[in-house]
Amino acid sequence: MEYTEALHEWTESLRQIHLPRWQELPTLSLYMDQVLVYINDNLSFLNIEPVVEMEHEKRKEEKILTASMINNYVKQRLIPKPEKKRYHREQLACLIVYVLLKQVLPLTDIQKGIRIQLEVCGGDFEKAYDIFCRQLEVSFACVSHMTFGQFIEEETYSQMARSNLGTSMAALSLATKLYAQKVLSLNH
């Protein structure tokens, strides 16, 4: 497939990214292996180019989230401890946010941003998480449209509340980083 076609196809898929909203997250608590499958499947769009193993010369996808990462996040108190080795919606939402934003921000900044977003939303975790998902999808759509010289009519950053500006810029950083990685992977 030629470069322009491949980029166009990928850019179209970027417009279609949908992060699971709070109400779409599993209502039943999950064990570690189920959490890993759920998050790795839902965030698979982060894998731009599979990793090549030198010894075996076969391709495999990187794991976006591993059990050791989750254990470290719990130890660092970045996410609440699981109850009886089971993870609930709040932990899943936190993991999704950390996995996405760690691509562009240090974990301490993400933790601070989560606290700020929760304060702005009056402690409503569902609202804060859904706002984050919406902002990320809007950022993906913006980058996708810019590729083709288009502009989408969304809330401009000058109209946005200061409380949402940090989250929006982090989301836009992630979208542009993924786009740059895709362009680079198509050019090698």
XYZ file of N, CA, C and O in Angstrom:
752
model
N 0.851 -1.174 0.000
C 0.000 0.000 0.000
C 0.896 1.236 0.000
O 1.868 1.314 0.743
N 0.561 2.169 -0.790
C 1.376 3.373 -0.886
C 1.203 4.235 0.359
O 0.211 4.147 1.076
N 2.207 5.059 0.623
C 2.275 5.880 1.826
C 1.002 6.696 2.063
O 0.415 6.647 3.142
N 0.550 7.436 1.057
C -0.610 8.304 1.218
C -1.859 7.505 1.572
O -2.622 7.901 2.451
N -2.056 6.384 0.895
C -3.217 5.538 1.190
C -3.151 4.985 2.604
O -4.151 4.982 3.317
N -1.981 4.501 2.987
C -1.813 3.921 4.322
C -2.048 4.977 5.401
O -2.720 4.714 6.405
N -1.529 6.171 5.186
C -1.714 7.249 6.152
C -3.180 7.655 6.219
O -3.734 7.863 7.306
N -3.816 7.744 5.063
C -5.237 8.099 5.020
C -6.076 7.057 5.765
O -6.948 7.405 6.564
N -5.789 5.797 5.538
C -6.540 4.721 6.192
C -6.352 4.770 7.705
O -7.302 4.662 8.473
N -5.104 4.956 8.133
C -4.837 5.022 9.567
C -5.492 6.255 10.182
O -6.042 6.204 11.280
N -5.437 7.376 9.470
C -6.036 8.611 9.962
C -7.545 8.459 10.121
O -8.128 8.931 11.095
N -8.163 7.771 9.187
C -9.600 7.496 9.310
C -9.883 6.651 10.547
O -10.864 6.879 11.246
N -9.009 5.683 10.819
C -9.216 4.845 12.005
C -9.035 5.671 13.283
O -9.674 5.404 14.296
N -8.183 6.690 13.225
C -7.985 7.577 14.359
C -9.281 8.304 14.707
O -9.609 8.491 15.870
N -10.017 8.704 13.691
C -11.301 9.379 13.916
C -12.315 8.470 14.597
O -13.236 8.950 15.237
N -12.147 7.168 14.434
C -13.117 6.199 14.951
C -12.805 5.706 16.362
O -13.575 4.943 16.929
N -11.685 6.143 16.924
C -11.316 5.658 18.259
C -12.383 6.063 19.266
O -12.815 7.213 19.314
N -12.787 5.078 20.034
C -13.769 5.315 21.097
C -13.235 4.685 22.373
O -12.955 3.494 22.411
N -13.062 5.507 23.383
C -12.657 4.988 24.687
C -13.907 4.600 25.468
O -14.913 5.317 25.414
N -13.841 3.482 26.178
C -15.034 3.084 26.936
C -15.348 4.107 28.019
O -14.470 4.497 28.787
N -16.580 4.581 28.016
C -17.029 5.508 29.048
C -17.278 4.732 30.341
O -17.311 3.519 30.370
N -17.470 5.476 31.404
C -17.674 4.876 32.720
C -18.750 3.791 32.675
O -18.542 2.689 33.185
N -19.863 4.100 32.054
C -20.977 3.138 32.004
C -20.671 1.929 31.123
O -21.355 0.918 31.199
N -19.657 2.030 30.286
C -19.257 0.924 29.413
C -18.179 0.036 30.050
O -17.897 -1.049 29.543
N -17.565 0.519 31.110
C -16.565 -0.289 31.810
C -17.268 -1.479 32.455
O -18.443 -1.374 32.841
N -16.576 -2.607 32.589
C -17.221 -3.787 33.191
C -17.773 -3.488 34.585
O -17.107 -2.841 35.397
N -18.981 -3.937 34.825
C -19.594 -3.733 36.138
C -19.122 -4.787 37.133
O -19.121 -4.548 38.334
N -18.722 -5.940 36.635
C -18.173 -6.977 37.500
C -16.698 -6.698 37.727
O -15.998 -6.235 36.825
N -16.222 -6.978 38.925
C -14.800 -6.777 39.182
C -13.995 -7.846 38.449
O -14.470 -8.955 38.217
N -12.790 -7.477 38.048
C -11.944 -8.341 37.226
C -10.668 -8.734 37.959
O -10.127 -7.952 38.731
N -10.195 -9.942 37.655
C -8.886 -10.364 38.130
C -7.814 -9.753 37.227
O -8.097 -9.288 36.126
N -6.578 -9.780 37.692
C -5.450 -9.161 36.985
C -5.397 -9.568 35.508
O -5.271 -8.708 34.643
N -5.479 -10.877 35.222
C -5.363 -11.316 33.832
C -6.507 -10.777 32.970
O -6.312 -10.446 31.807
N -7.678 -10.623 33.547
C -8.814 -10.050 32.815
C -8.615 -8.556 32.583
O -8.962 -8.037 31.519
N -8.056 -7.863 33.573
C -7.756 -6.433 33.436
C -6.775 -6.227 32.290
O -6.954 -5.340 31.452
N -5.738 -7.054 32.256
C -4.716 -6.931 31.207
C -5.319 -7.115 29.824
O -5.049 -6.325 28.913
N -6.140 -8.123 29.651
C -6.777 -8.361 28.350
C -7.689 -7.191 27.997
O -7.636 -6.665 26.880
N -8.493 -6.747 28.936
C -9.446 -5.662 28.687
C -8.729 -4.375 28.251
O -9.069 -3.773 27.233
N -7.729 -3.977 29.011
C -7.055 -2.709 28.703
C -6.176 -2.830 27.464
O -6.190 -1.943 26.609
N -5.432 -3.911 27.331
C -4.609 -4.082 26.131
C -5.458 -4.120 24.868
O -5.054 -3.589 23.835
N -6.634 -4.725 24.931
C -7.535 -4.740 23.766
C -8.088 -3.348 23.469
O -8.104 -2.910 22.322
N -8.548 -2.657 24.495
C -9.167 -1.348 24.288
C -8.182 -0.263 23.892
O -8.578 0.732 23.275
N -6.918 -0.431 24.237
C -5.923 0.592 23.920
C -4.924 0.106 22.878
O -3.836 0.674 22.735
N -5.293 -0.892 22.115
C -4.380 -1.463 21.115
C -3.966 -0.449 20.055
O -2.934 -0.620 19.406
N -4.716 0.624 19.892
C -4.351 1.652 18.912
C -3.021 2.328 19.259
O -2.422 2.983 18.413
N -2.530 2.145 20.492
C -1.238 2.710 20.873
C -0.073 1.984 20.213
O 1.015 2.537 20.100
N -0.287 0.749 19.790
C 0.766 -0.019 19.112
C 0.818 0.393 17.650
O 0.033 -0.062 16.833
N 1.737 1.245 17.333
C 1.880 1.724 15.964
C 2.613 0.706 15.115
O 2.181 0.323 14.050
N 3.723 0.270 15.584
C 4.574 -0.642 14.820
C 4.961 -1.795 15.735
O 5.503 -1.571 16.797
N 4.688 -3.052 15.336
C 5.093 -4.174 16.192
C 6.604 -4.214 16.374
O 7.350 -3.771 15.515
N 7.023 -4.744 17.496
C 8.442 -4.858 17.815
C 9.000 -6.103 17.130
O 8.362 -7.137 17.087
N 10.183 -5.995 16.594
C 10.831 -7.145 15.955
C 11.818 -7.734 16.953
O 12.670 -7.030 17.486
N 11.686 -9.038 17.201
C 12.653 -9.723 18.054
C 13.836 -10.108 17.190
O 13.693 -10.822 16.213
N 14.994 -9.644 17.538
C 16.188 -9.865 16.723
C 16.540 -11.339 16.587
O 16.841 -11.801 15.509
N 16.523 -12.095 17.688
C 16.952 -13.485 17.632
C 16.055 -14.339 16.748
O 16.517 -15.162 15.981
N 14.776 -14.163 16.890
C 13.836 -15.029 16.181
C 13.293 -14.405 14.901
O 12.622 -15.068 14.124
N 13.559 -13.118 14.713
C 13.087 -12.381 13.538
C 11.584 -12.511 13.338
O 11.085 -12.505 12.229
N 10.850 -12.663 14.431
C 9.398 -12.685 14.297
C 8.829 -11.460 14.991
O 9.449 -10.915 15.892
N 7.675 -11.076 14.553
C 7.075 -9.869 15.107
C 6.117 -10.230 16.233
O 5.435 -11.231 16.184
N 6.064 -9.370 17.213
C 5.084 -9.502 18.280
C 4.702 -8.103 18.726
O 5.504 -7.179 18.651
N 3.475 -7.971 19.188
C 3.044 -6.667 19.669
C 3.519 -6.460 21.098
O 3.554 -7.382 21.893
N 3.893 -5.235 21.388
C 4.248 -4.881 22.754
C 2.987 -4.918 23.594
O 1.907 -4.593 23.127
N 3.159 -5.289 24.833
C 2.044 -5.205 25.773
C 1.969 -3.761 26.252
O 2.962 -3.176 26.673
N 0.803 -3.209 26.168
C 0.598 -1.831 26.586
C 0.604 -1.743 28.106
O 1.093 -0.789 28.683
N 0.078 -2.788 28.735
C 0.012 -2.843 30.187
C 0.398 -4.252 30.623
O -0.045 -5.231 30.021
N 1.221 -4.340 31.651
C 1.646 -5.637 32.183
C 1.265 -5.733 33.659
O 0.979 -4.710 34.308
N 1.305 -6.947 34.181
C 0.998 -7.168 35.596
C 1.980 -6.402 36.487
O 1.568 -5.814 37.502
N 3.246 -6.377 36.112
C 4.217 -5.654 36.941
C 3.938 -4.153 36.948
O 4.141 -3.485 37.974
N 3.460 -3.610 35.832
C 3.091 -2.187 35.802
C 1.950 -1.919 36.787
O 2.002 -0.961 37.565
N 0.935 -2.777 36.742
C -0.210 -2.599 37.647
C 0.259 -2.687 39.095
O -0.117 -1.856 39.926
N 1.075 -3.684 39.400
C 1.581 -3.840 40.769
C 2.371 -2.607 41.204
O 2.235 -2.153 42.348
N 3.160 -2.042 40.307
C 3.909 -0.821 40.628
C 2.971 0.357 40.865
O 3.205 1.169 41.766
N 1.921 0.479 40.058
C 0.965 1.576 40.234
C 0.268 1.460 41.592
O 0.022 2.468 42.257
N -0.038 0.229 42.014
C -0.664 0.015 43.319
C 0.330 0.369 44.427
O -0.011 1.090 45.375
N 1.578 -0.097 44.316
C 2.606 0.186 45.327
C 2.869 1.678 45.465
O 3.095 2.187 46.561
N 2.835 2.386 44.328
C 3.075 3.836 44.347
C 1.822 4.620 44.718
O 1.830 5.844 44.718
N 0.747 3.902 44.971
C -0.562 4.494 45.325
C -1.105 5.397 44.228
O -1.760 6.402 44.485
N -0.803 5.027 42.991
C -1.355 5.759 41.852
C -2.770 5.298 41.562
O -3.584 6.062 41.038
N -3.047 4.041 41.871
C -4.416 3.510 41.756
C -4.778 2.854 43.084
O -3.897 2.400 43.810
N -6.073 2.813 43.388
C -6.497 2.153 44.631
C -6.151 0.661 44.605
O -6.126 0.037 43.549
N -5.893 0.100 45.790
C -5.591 -1.327 45.908
C -6.792 -2.149 45.454
O -7.942 -1.773 45.703
N -6.517 -3.297 44.826
C -7.636 -4.178 44.469
C -8.231 -4.787 45.741
O -7.556 -4.908 46.762
N -9.501 -5.120 45.661
C -10.174 -5.774 46.779
C -10.233 -7.265 46.496
O -10.851 -7.679 45.504
N -9.584 -8.048 47.330
C -9.527 -9.502 47.157
C -9.043 -9.871 45.755
O -9.623 -10.713 45.087
N -7.991 -9.172 45.305
C -7.362 -9.393 44.008
C -8.278 -9.068 42.821
O -8.036 -9.499 41.706
N -9.305 -8.292 43.059
C -10.230 -7.909 41.995
C -10.200 -6.391 41.808
O -10.124 -5.638 42.761
N -10.290 -5.993 40.547
C -10.232 -4.586 40.168
C -11.615 -4.123 39.711
O -12.304 -4.827 38.975
N -11.982 -2.926 40.168
C -13.297 -2.360 39.856
C -13.166 -1.226 38.837
O -12.078 -0.890 38.398
N -14.286 -0.617 38.526
C -14.325 0.455 37.525
C -13.319 1.569 37.792
O -12.666 2.046 36.875
N -13.229 2.010 39.037
C -12.326 3.121 39.351
C -10.883 2.767 38.998
O -10.155 3.572 38.414
N -10.461 1.547 39.339
C -9.097 1.130 39.016
C -8.916 1.016 37.502
O -7.883 1.406 36.965
N -9.919 0.481 36.796
C -9.832 0.361 35.340
C -9.712 1.737 34.698
O -8.879 1.951 33.809
N -10.539 2.680 35.141
C -10.494 4.038 34.589
C -9.127 4.672 34.845
O -8.536 5.268 33.939
N -8.605 4.522 36.060
C -7.281 5.068 36.381
C -6.213 4.435 35.503
O -5.342 5.133 34.976
N -6.271 3.126 35.331
C -5.276 2.445 34.504
C -5.327 2.932 33.065
O -4.284 3.154 32.440
N -6.524 3.124 32.533
C -6.664 3.626 31.163
C -6.012 4.998 31.043
O -5.247 5.266 30.110
N -6.293 5.873 32.000
C -5.724 7.221 31.968
C -4.198 7.158 32.066
O -3.487 7.791 31.283
N -3.679 6.369 33.003
C -2.220 6.269 33.161
C -1.558 5.690 31.921
O -0.536 6.203 31.464
N -2.125 4.622 31.371
C -1.514 4.000 30.189
C -1.475 4.986 29.027
O -0.479 5.088 28.323
N -2.545 5.727 28.835
C -2.586 6.678 27.725
C -1.632 7.850 27.941
O -0.816 8.157 27.070
N -1.728 8.471 29.085
C -0.970 9.702 29.287
C 0.501 9.480 29.613
O 1.310 10.390 29.450
N 0.866 8.258 30.057
C 2.292 8.030 30.328
C 3.112 8.069 29.043
O 4.326 8.164 29.088
N 2.429 8.061 27.915
C 3.106 8.202 26.636
C 3.694 9.599 26.471
O 4.633 9.790 25.698
N 3.117 10.578 27.203
C 3.542 11.973 27.021
C 3.838 12.722 28.324
O 4.358 13.838 28.271
N 3.507 12.133 29.469
C 3.718 12.816 30.750
C 4.304 11.871 31.793
O 4.019 10.666 31.756
N 5.048 12.403 32.754
C 5.497 11.564 33.865
C 4.310 11.166 34.756
O 3.306 11.895 34.830
N 4.431 10.042 35.415
C 3.338 9.529 36.249
C 2.912 10.524 37.329
O 1.719 10.649 37.627
N 3.866 11.249 37.910
C 3.512 12.211 38.957
C 2.629 13.337 38.410
O 1.725 13.802 39.099
N 2.883 13.759 37.176
C 2.043 14.793 36.556
C 0.644 14.252 36.260
O -0.346 14.973 36.405
N 0.583 13.001 35.854
C -0.722 12.391 35.578
C -1.523 12.305 36.872
O -2.713 12.649 36.906
N -0.865 11.882 37.942
C -1.528 11.783 39.239
C -2.066 13.150 39.676
O -3.203 13.266 40.130
N -1.252 14.168 39.500
C -1.669 15.537 39.843
C -2.866 15.962 38.979
O -3.833 16.540 39.467
N -2.794 15.643 37.684
C -3.894 15.979 36.783
C -5.186 15.278 37.154
O -6.274 15.865 37.069
N -5.087 14.029 37.572
C -6.286 13.291 38.006
C -6.902 13.972 39.223
O -8.124 14.170 39.286
N -6.056 14.366 40.172
C -6.570 15.053 41.366
C -7.257 16.364 40.995
O -8.334 16.674 41.507
N -6.638 17.131 40.088
C -7.227 18.412 39.668
C -8.566 18.170 38.976
O -9.560 18.841 39.265
N -8.605 17.191 38.066
C -9.845 16.901 37.333
C -10.948 16.464 38.298
O -12.104 16.848 38.137
N -10.583 15.670 39.307
C -11.572 15.247 40.303
C -12.094 16.438 41.111
O -13.300 16.521 41.383
N -11.211 17.364 41.477
C -11.643 18.566 42.201
C -12.613 19.376 41.358
O -13.642 19.835 41.847
N -12.252 19.565 40.095
C -13.100 20.342 39.184
C -14.481 19.696 39.046
O -15.489 20.388 38.939
N -14.512 18.374 39.090
C -15.773 17.632 38.921
C -16.438 17.320 40.258
O -17.332 16.460 40.329
N -16.018 18.000 41.310
C -16.642 17.821 42.613
C -16.509 16.411 43.163
O -17.398 15.929 43.865
N -15.412 15.742 42.828
C -15.180 14.385 43.323
C -15.918 13.311 42.543
O -15.835 12.137 42.885
N -16.620 13.701 41.494
C -17.382 12.744 40.675
C -16.433 12.045 39.703
O -16.093 12.577 38.645
N -16.003 10.846 40.072
C -15.021 10.113 39.284
C -15.555 9.794 37.893
O -14.834 9.897 36.900
N -16.823 9.413 37.816
C -17.438 9.083 36.525
C -17.390 10.281 35.575
O -16.986 10.160 34.421
N -17.767 11.435 36.072
C -17.765 12.654 35.250
C -16.350 13.016 34.800
O -16.118 13.319 33.629
N -15.397 12.966 35.735
C -14.011 13.315 35.413
C -13.448 12.374 34.352
O -12.802 12.813 33.397
N -13.703 11.088 34.494
C -13.200 10.107 33.536
C -13.846 10.290 32.162
O -13.162 10.276 31.137
N -15.152 10.496 32.131
C -15.842 10.675 30.846
C -15.389 11.945 30.129
O -15.280 11.966 28.899
N -15.105 13.003 30.876
C -14.573 14.234 30.269
C -13.223 13.944 29.627
O -12.944 14.367 28.501
N -12.375 13.209 30.340
C -11.070 12.841 29.792
C -11.233 12.069 28.486
O -10.563 12.366 27.492
N -12.115 11.080 28.480
C -12.333 10.271 27.266
C -12.782 11.149 26.106
O -12.272 11.020 24.985
N -13.700 12.044 26.362
C -14.205 12.942 25.315
C -13.084 13.848 24.790
O -12.932 14.022 23.581
N -12.287 14.388 25.687
C -11.208 15.274 25.264
C -10.183 14.526 24.418
O -9.674 15.062 23.433
N -9.903 13.294 24.774
C -8.946 12.510 23.996
C -9.501 12.216 22.605
O -8.796 12.361 21.605
N -10.758 11.841 22.518
C -11.365 11.559 21.213
C -11.429 12.807 20.343
O -11.188 12.744 19.134
N -11.720 13.953 20.946
C -11.730 15.210 20.199
C -10.323 15.513 19.681
O -10.157 15.945 18.531
N -9.309 15.260 20.486
C -7.927 15.486 20.055
C -7.557 14.589 18.884
O -6.916 15.031 17.926
N -7.950 13.323 18.941
C -7.703 12.412 17.820
C -8.405 12.916 16.567
O -7.839 12.903 15.476
N -9.640 13.361 16.714
C -10.391 13.878 15.563
C -9.734 15.134 15.006
O -9.627 15.295 13.782
N -9.271 16.025 15.880
C -8.599 17.261 15.430
C -7.360 16.941 14.612
O -7.167 17.491 13.526
N -6.521 16.048 15.121
C -5.296 15.680 14.409
C -5.645 15.011 13.088
O -5.030 15.279 12.053
N -6.652 14.187 13.100
C -7.094 13.519 11.879
C -7.563 14.533 10.838
O -7.184 14.457 9.666
N -8.356 15.480 11.255
C -8.853 16.498 10.324
C -7.731 17.401 9.809
O -7.716 17.775 8.644
N -6.804 17.760 10.692
C -5.699 18.626 10.281
C -4.867 17.986 9.178
O -4.327 18.677 8.324
N -4.781 16.667 9.214
C -4.021 15.942 8.203
C -4.513 16.258 6.807
O -3.740 16.336 5.858
N -5.798 16.452 6.693
C -6.395 16.692 5.381
C -6.758 18.153 5.171
O -7.566 18.485 4.311
N -6.150 19.019 5.989
C -6.367 20.452 5.822
C -7.754 20.897 6.241
O -8.225 21.945 5.830
N -8.404 20.106 7.059
C -9.746 20.435 7.521
C -9.679 20.964 8.944
O -8.713 20.764 9.659
N -10.742 21.612 9.345
C -10.845 22.119 10.711
C -12.186 21.676 11.251
O -13.186 21.739 10.545
N -12.206 21.205 12.493
C -13.496 20.822 13.059
C -13.958 21.892 14.035
O -13.154 22.531 14.702
N -15.226 22.075 14.064
C -15.816 23.092 14.923
C -16.042 22.516 16.317
O -17.096 21.998 16.617
N -15.038 22.586 17.138
C -15.130 22.167 18.533
C -14.816 23.388 19.376
O -14.393 24.420 18.869
N -15.000 23.238 20.659
C -14.673 24.316 21.575
C -13.201 24.683 21.393
O -12.337 23.815 21.404
N -12.923 25.951 21.160
C -11.529 26.354 20.994
C -10.869 26.430 22.366
O -11.540 26.544 23.397
N -9.561 26.367 22.366
C -8.843 26.391 23.633
C -9.019 27.720 24.354
O -8.981 27.772 25.568
N -9.248 28.799 23.621
C -9.449 30.089 24.275
C -10.797 30.145 25.000
O -10.950 30.890 25.948
N -11.761 29.318 24.548
C -13.078 29.288 25.184
C -13.144 28.268 26.316
O -14.093 28.257 27.082
N -12.163 27.421 26.403
C -12.177 26.325 27.354
C -11.849 26.802 28.765
O -11.023 27.685 28.949
N -12.503 26.209 29.727
C -12.218 26.516 31.127
C -10.775 26.129 31.438
O -10.287 25.120 30.948
N -10.115 26.951 32.224
C -8.720 26.661 32.586
C -8.577 25.274 33.199
O -7.564 24.622 33.048
N -9.605 24.834 33.888
C -9.546 23.539 34.566
C -9.432 22.379 33.580
O -8.924 21.323 33.927
N -9.878 22.557 32.350
C -9.801 21.490 31.351
C -8.617 21.643 30.404
O -8.351 20.750 29.611
N -7.929 22.741 30.475
C -6.859 23.021 29.519
C -5.704 22.030 29.620
O -5.205 21.550 28.605
N -5.288 21.682 30.832
C -4.188 20.733 31.003
C -4.520 19.369 30.418
O -3.712 18.768 29.692
N -5.710 18.877 30.707
C -6.146 17.581 30.182
C -6.234 17.628 28.665
O -5.796 16.699 27.977
N -6.758 18.706 28.139
C -6.883 18.834 26.687
C -5.529 18.872 25.998
O -5.339 18.240 24.957
N -4.593 19.588 26.572
C -3.264 19.670 25.969
C -2.531 18.332 26.062
O -1.817 17.940 25.133
N -2.703 17.614 27.160
C -2.099 16.285 27.286
C -2.696 15.343 26.245
O -1.975 14.573 25.597
N -4.005 15.424 26.053
C -4.676 14.588 25.058
C -4.194 14.936 23.650
O -3.925 14.042 22.835
N -4.057 16.217 23.368
C -3.568 16.639 22.062
C -2.116 16.200 21.855
O -1.738 15.777 20.762
N -1.317 16.252 22.906
C 0.074 15.783 22.822
C 0.120 14.306 22.459
O 0.927 13.883 21.626
N -0.739 13.513 23.077
C -0.779 12.084 22.775
C -1.196 11.858 21.324
O -0.575 11.069 20.608
N -2.216 12.567 20.879
C -2.696 12.397 19.505
C -1.611 12.762 18.490
O -1.381 12.027 17.520
N -0.912 13.859 18.714
C 0.133 14.262 17.767
C 1.342 13.331 17.845
O 1.979 13.061 16.831
N 1.646 12.815 19.027
C 2.753 11.860 19.158
C 2.446 10.590 18.367
O 3.297 10.085 17.625
N 1.233 10.067 18.525
C 0.852 8.855 17.792
C 0.909 9.098 16.290
O 1.352 8.239 15.524
N 0.462 10.272 15.880
C 0.484 10.600 14.453
C 1.924 10.656 13.942
O 2.237 10.100 12.885
N 2.792 11.302 14.693
C 4.207 11.384 14.281
C 4.836 9.997 14.190
O 5.562 9.695 13.237
N 4.532 9.131 15.158
C 5.059 7.765 15.121
C 4.575 7.014 13.901
O 5.340 6.263 13.277
N 3.313 7.215 13.547
C 2.774 6.528 12.376
C 3.459 7.019 11.102
O 3.828 6.219 10.240
N 3.620 8.317 10.978
C 4.304 8.879 9.799
C 5.708 8.304 9.693
O 6.142 7.878 8.626
N 6.426 8.256 10.798
C 7.790 7.726 10.802
C 7.813 6.233 10.452
O 8.689 5.788 9.724
N 6.838 5.474 10.965
C 6.811 4.029 10.678
C 6.508 3.762 9.202
O 6.974 2.787 8.645
N 5.740 4.646 8.581
C 5.415 4.473 7.155
C 6.572 4.886 6.246
O 6.598 4.522 5.082
N 7.494 5.652 6.789
C 8.610 6.157 5.985
C 9.889 5.353 6.103
O 10.911 5.760 5.606
N 9.860 4.211 6.764
C 11.124 3.456 6.866
C 11.163 2.300 5.904
O 10.336 1.965 5.191
